[in-house]
Amino acid sequence: MPARPGAVLGVLSLAAFMASLDLFIVNVATAPDRRARAVRIWAATGALASAAGPVLGGLLVAASWRWVFVINLPIGILTVVIAARIVPSVVSDRGGRVPDLVGAATLAVGIGALALGLVQGPEWGWASAGVVTAFVVAVGGLVVVVQRCRTHPVPVLQIALLRVRALAWSNVTSLVFSIAFAASLLTLVLWLQQVWGYSALRTGLAVAPGPLMVPIFAAVGQRLSRRVPVGVLAAAGCVLLGAGAVLVLLSVTTTPNYAAGVLPGWLVGAVGVGLALPTILGSATLDLPADRAATGSAVVNVGRQVGSVLGISMLVVLLGTPDAGSALPPFQRVWWATTGYAGLAGLAALGMTPRSSR
């Protein structure tokens, strides 16, 4: 059954809204000296959910694909009830002023146009009117957003915050790292289902060991951060993510062999995610004053979401529509690209160590 565009956009909009609020609440409701640890716990909790989600989703799909959507209703109600009881009330530092809604909408349109151009380029042709128009809209939207950020009293992004070294480099690292991470995750799912013919449940079980490693090594990263600069720690995690992709592409074949072909590289990459992602998000706001910490966390979270969009777009471009018999070379291209972006993220991470105490 084809999805209704309005319903899909509504779900994605709500998910983006929640993704920006949860990190905002964590930063505002936590004392500055405990904020980095709280963000690590937040990231580790998300990783556990990522491990459980594919498995539970596979079970639901095995019963009926409709349950994937129905299950959200009781979970949503339960979440609202629990949040109303235990989540502290926080007030934004905007002072009651209306944010730049036009700038936010322009940013969303620009990112969407960029993703559209990248995804449809191979099919429409890179010089076609549709793709060129999409890229022109993307560039024009970016110019408009930057101009409005300079002039609007409550901009989407406070340009002055990017002068803070830790935040600026954390945002760059978050964006590039998320390109690699999103592409890596979706590539594995597509390989298992489309090439090896795994069911939804079996795919979920195969993916689960990776996210389960993340909270473990988030805790390891917390201990290491007392001795190792956070930039070096995040860079090491990025390198491990890339190394995991290389290990998979060198080991995997079209003949199913999960234990030797996929699992070792997947676990190595997951160790890298556990070291890098909580460190990137946790150190981004350490050099910001308390009244700007929430805004800074929103900035780095936007970079993370944009990186995920670009990573999936890159995957679509590089992968195309291969058949099972000739699938290995296109997937290898994606894994090599993932390695490259992970390496770039590692270089950017070296600049993100904050001046304040770890």
XYZ file of C-alpha atoms in Angstrom:
358
model
C 0.000 0.000 0.000
C 1.525 3.379 -0.965
C 2.019 5.789 1.905
C 0.077 9.033 1.953
C 2.587 11.947 1.693
C 0.735 14.024 4.272
C 0.848 11.256 6.850
C 4.534 10.595 6.223
C 5.425 14.285 6.522
C 3.391 14.558 9.701
C 5.197 11.646 11.331
C 8.614 12.955 10.255
C 7.815 16.468 11.491
C 6.723 15.173 14.891
C 9.817 12.962 15.145
C 12.082 15.911 14.339
C 10.262 18.050 16.904
C 10.738 15.420 19.627
C 14.375 14.824 18.680
C 15.189 18.480 19.219
C 13.247 18.757 22.488
C 14.706 15.785 24.335
C 18.323 16.962 24.167
C 17.118 20.500 24.986
C 15.480 19.228 28.196
C 18.537 17.176 29.160
C 20.801 20.221 28.866
C 18.507 22.672 30.629
C 17.497 20.358 33.468
C 21.069 19.249 34.293
C 23.710 21.151 36.221
C 26.629 22.292 34.013
C 29.172 20.045 35.758
C 26.981 16.974 35.104
C 25.751 17.879 31.631
C 28.295 15.877 29.609
C 27.535 12.737 31.623
C 23.792 13.289 31.220
C 24.155 13.595 27.450
C 26.125 10.343 27.385
C 23.306 8.610 29.263
C 20.820 10.119 26.792
C 22.830 8.790 23.848
C 23.244 5.354 25.452
C 19.507 5.130 26.097
C 18.843 5.948 22.466
C 21.249 3.192 21.451
C 19.371 0.657 23.560
C 16.158 1.747 21.880
C 17.875 1.326 18.508
C 18.750 -2.249 19.461
C 15.244 -3.102 20.612
C 13.420 -1.280 17.801
C 14.413 -3.484 14.843
C 13.730 -6.677 16.797
C 10.313 -5.570 18.025
C 9.562 -4.112 14.596
C 10.403 -7.442 12.999
C 8.054 -9.252 15.381
C 5.261 -6.795 14.605
C 5.801 -7.052 10.850
C 5.693 -10.850 11.133
C 2.225 -10.504 12.662
C 1.009 -7.637 10.453
C 2.696 -4.530 9.082
C -0.201 -2.444 10.451
C 0.956 -3.130 14.011
C 4.083 -1.051 13.328
C 1.845 2.028 13.222
C -0.779 0.989 15.791
C 1.820 0.340 18.502
C 2.822 4.005 18.505
C -0.511 5.086 19.978
C -0.256 3.378 23.420
C 3.473 4.142 23.588
C 2.766 7.805 22.849
C 0.055 8.021 25.502
C 2.279 6.331 28.090
C 5.147 8.679 27.237
C 2.956 11.756 27.672
C 1.750 10.533 31.072
C 5.253 9.754 32.313
C 6.684 13.009 30.954
C 3.966 15.042 32.647
C 4.882 13.467 35.981
C 8.683 13.408 35.960
C 10.072 15.779 33.301
C 10.850 19.182 34.861
C 9.273 22.294 33.413
C 11.843 24.345 31.556
C 11.622 27.725 29.917
C 13.477 28.574 26.726
C 16.031 31.376 26.799
C 14.129 33.116 23.959
C 12.356 35.373 26.439
C 8.915 34.742 24.960
C 9.848 36.126 21.534
C 8.641 34.334 18.423
C 11.521 32.560 16.632
C 12.251 33.017 12.953
C 9.630 30.690 11.500
C 10.369 31.847 7.955
C 14.050 31.036 8.392
C 13.215 27.610 9.823
C 10.873 26.841 6.931
C 13.465 28.045 4.420
C 16.101 25.826 6.007
C 13.783 22.807 5.802
C 12.986 23.525 2.147
C 16.678 23.961 1.314
C 17.689 20.677 2.948
C 14.771 18.896 1.277
C 15.728 20.319 -2.113
C 19.343 19.202 -1.652
C 18.228 15.673 -0.734
C 15.836 15.621 -3.705
C 18.566 16.645 -6.133
C 20.994 14.047 -4.795
C 18.471 11.206 -4.780
C 16.924 11.930 -8.178
C 20.153 12.877 -9.946
C 20.904 9.394 -11.311
C 17.338 8.908 -12.546
C 16.515 12.393 -13.866
C 20.031 13.209 -15.033
C 22.429 15.525 -13.211
C 21.947 18.251 -15.834
C 18.161 17.906 -15.988
C 15.951 20.878 -15.196
C 14.518 19.216 -12.081
C 17.871 18.416 -10.500
C 19.415 21.788 -11.369
C 16.358 23.548 -9.956
C 16.606 21.519 -6.759
C 20.254 22.496 -6.266
C 19.505 26.158 -7.043
C 16.710 26.129 -4.452
C 19.058 24.491 -1.929
C 21.811 27.084 -2.418
C 19.322 29.960 -2.491
C 17.691 28.692 0.688
C 21.048 28.518 2.435
C 21.868 32.106 1.421
C 18.491 33.312 2.704
C 18.901 31.464 6.000
C 22.372 32.900 6.602
C 21.111 36.416 5.856
C 18.136 36.027 8.195
C 20.399 34.632 10.907
C 22.405 37.866 10.702
C 19.394 40.186 10.873
C 16.521 38.464 12.703
C 16.262 39.154 16.472
C 15.547 35.465 17.223
C 17.314 33.587 14.392
C 17.315 29.884 13.633
C 21.041 29.868 14.382
C 22.930 32.454 16.372
C 25.997 33.077 14.225
C 27.944 34.273 17.253
C 27.737 30.805 18.806
C 29.792 29.388 15.957
C 32.721 31.480 17.133
C 32.929 29.141 20.142
C 35.534 26.631 19.036
C 34.157 23.555 20.781
C 30.620 24.103 19.490
C 31.708 24.915 15.942
C 33.905 21.836 15.557
C 31.422 19.610 17.387
C 28.752 20.700 14.922
C 30.977 19.941 11.912
C 31.953 16.591 13.413
C 28.337 15.735 14.235
C 27.195 16.482 10.681
C 29.949 14.497 8.931
C 29.849 11.631 11.440
C 26.065 11.333 10.998
C 26.508 10.997 7.230
C 28.713 7.954 7.814
C 26.594 6.521 10.619
C 23.236 6.800 8.826
C 24.656 5.311 5.623
C 26.312 2.480 7.546
C 23.149 1.465 9.374
C 20.838 1.535 6.357
C 23.418 -0.174 4.131
C 23.571 -3.151 6.470
C 19.775 -3.429 6.643
C 19.469 -3.322 2.857
C 22.258 -5.861 2.404
C 20.695 -8.335 4.830
C 17.215 -8.067 3.357
C 17.792 -7.490 -0.350
C 20.952 -9.530 -0.962
C 20.889 -12.222 1.712
C 17.082 -12.430 1.806
C 16.709 -12.047 5.570
C 13.227 -11.511 6.988
C 12.386 -8.362 8.942
C 12.723 -10.202 12.263
C 16.009 -11.857 11.357
C 17.369 -8.523 10.153
C 16.408 -6.905 13.453
C 18.187 -9.633 15.405
C 21.264 -9.293 13.177
C 21.415 -5.514 13.650
C 20.802 -5.578 17.431
C 24.346 -6.498 18.622
C 25.718 -3.228 17.256
C 23.488 -0.819 19.193
C 23.927 -2.966 22.317
C 27.648 -2.157 22.237
C 27.033 1.594 22.230
C 25.983 2.109 25.891
C 28.862 -0.091 27.062
C 31.474 1.966 25.257
C 29.698 5.208 26.084
C 30.502 4.320 29.704
C 34.066 3.448 28.702
C 34.308 6.800 26.927
C 33.093 8.581 30.055
C 36.002 7.112 32.019
C 38.545 7.740 29.269
C 37.455 11.383 28.954
C 39.035 12.064 32.348
C 42.453 11.306 30.876
C 42.083 11.730 27.109
C 41.056 15.005 25.399
C 37.514 14.628 24.117
C 38.579 15.568 20.597
C 41.046 12.684 20.496
C 38.449 10.328 21.988
C 35.813 11.298 19.404
C 38.374 11.016 16.602
C 39.236 7.491 17.723
C 35.566 6.572 17.626
C 35.201 7.963 14.109
C 38.227 5.957 12.943
C 36.727 2.783 14.423
C 33.449 3.422 12.592
C 35.369 3.668 9.323
C 37.472 0.610 10.179
C 34.319 -1.379 10.807
C 32.989 -0.466 7.356
C 36.280 -1.539 5.744
C 36.216 -4.818 7.628
C 32.695 -5.548 6.414
C 33.394 -4.705 2.766
C 36.513 -6.895 2.761
C 34.763 -9.839 4.432
C 31.239 -9.940 3.065
C 30.144 -11.948 0.020
C 26.782 -12.546 -1.614
C 26.697 -15.927 0.137
C 25.162 -15.421 3.604
C 27.810 -15.709 6.319
C 26.791 -13.404 9.155
C 29.280 -14.497 11.835
C 32.376 -14.022 9.662
C 31.175 -11.560 7.007
C 29.222 -8.927 8.908
C 29.357 -9.284 12.684
C 33.056 -8.443 13.352
C 33.006 -5.217 11.348
C 29.575 -4.270 12.680
C 30.801 -4.621 16.269
C 33.978 -2.619 15.600
C 31.918 0.177 14.083
C 29.503 0.078 17.026
C 32.403 0.489 19.468
C 33.354 3.580 17.494
C 29.825 4.961 17.701
C 29.798 4.383 21.461
C 33.013 6.350 21.868
C 32.281 9.108 19.351
C 28.606 10.052 19.384
C 28.097 10.685 23.138
C 31.438 12.513 23.234
C 30.508 14.785 20.307
C 27.133 15.678 21.771
C 28.319 15.897 25.365
C 31.251 18.247 24.773
C 29.559 20.612 22.325
C 28.157 22.980 24.956
C 30.821 22.822 27.663
C 32.324 26.190 26.695
C 28.945 27.939 26.435
C 27.386 30.037 29.206
C 24.491 28.362 31.020
C 21.842 30.474 29.280
C 23.104 29.366 25.859
C 23.581 25.653 26.526
C 20.110 24.705 25.279
C 20.565 26.707 22.093
C 23.961 25.118 21.518
C 22.560 21.623 21.962
C 19.855 22.420 19.420
C 22.498 23.574 16.935
C 24.537 20.375 17.172
C 21.363 18.277 17.051
C 20.326 20.009 13.816
C 23.722 19.122 12.371
C 23.160 15.516 13.359
C 19.736 15.375 11.678
C 20.979 17.076 8.503
C 23.902 14.650 8.357
C 21.511 11.709 8.562
C 19.504 13.080 5.623
C 22.651 13.548 3.550
C 23.949 10.108 4.481
C 20.792 8.388 3.278
C 20.814 10.509 0.120
C 24.422 9.483 -0.536
C 23.442 5.853 -0.082
C 20.647 6.134 -2.646
C 22.967 7.789 -5.170
C 25.808 5.285 -4.819
C 23.688 2.170 -4.493
C 21.191 2.683 -7.294
C 19.001 -0.373 -7.927
C 21.361 -3.350 -8.246
C 20.056 -6.887 -8.564
C 21.151 -9.567 -6.113
C 23.701 -11.066 -8.518
C 25.656 -7.829 -9.033
C 25.020 -6.181 -5.678
C 28.500 -6.400 -4.145
C 30.290 -3.580 -6.073
C 27.592 -0.913 -5.405
C 27.472 -1.827 -1.721
C 31.263 -1.716 -1.554
C 31.139 1.832 -2.961
C 28.840 2.830 -0.113
C 31.075 1.228 2.509
C 34.143 2.985 1.062
C 32.260 6.308 1.107
C 31.242 5.620 4.699
C 34.889 5.080 5.565
C 35.849 8.355 3.906
C 33.252 10.389 5.778
C 34.182 8.702 9.053
C 37.793 9.712 8.441
C 36.794 13.317 7.732
C 34.744 13.321 10.929
C 37.812 12.105 12.816
C 39.879 15.001 11.482
C 37.168 17.508 12.434
C 36.880 15.970 15.898
C 40.473 16.910 16.732
C 39.395 20.561 16.858
C 36.451 20.133 19.241
C 38.189 19.755 22.618
C 36.652 22.497 24.810
C 38.761 24.895 26.831
C 36.796 24.170 30.003
C 37.544 21.211 32.254
C 36.424 17.838 30.909
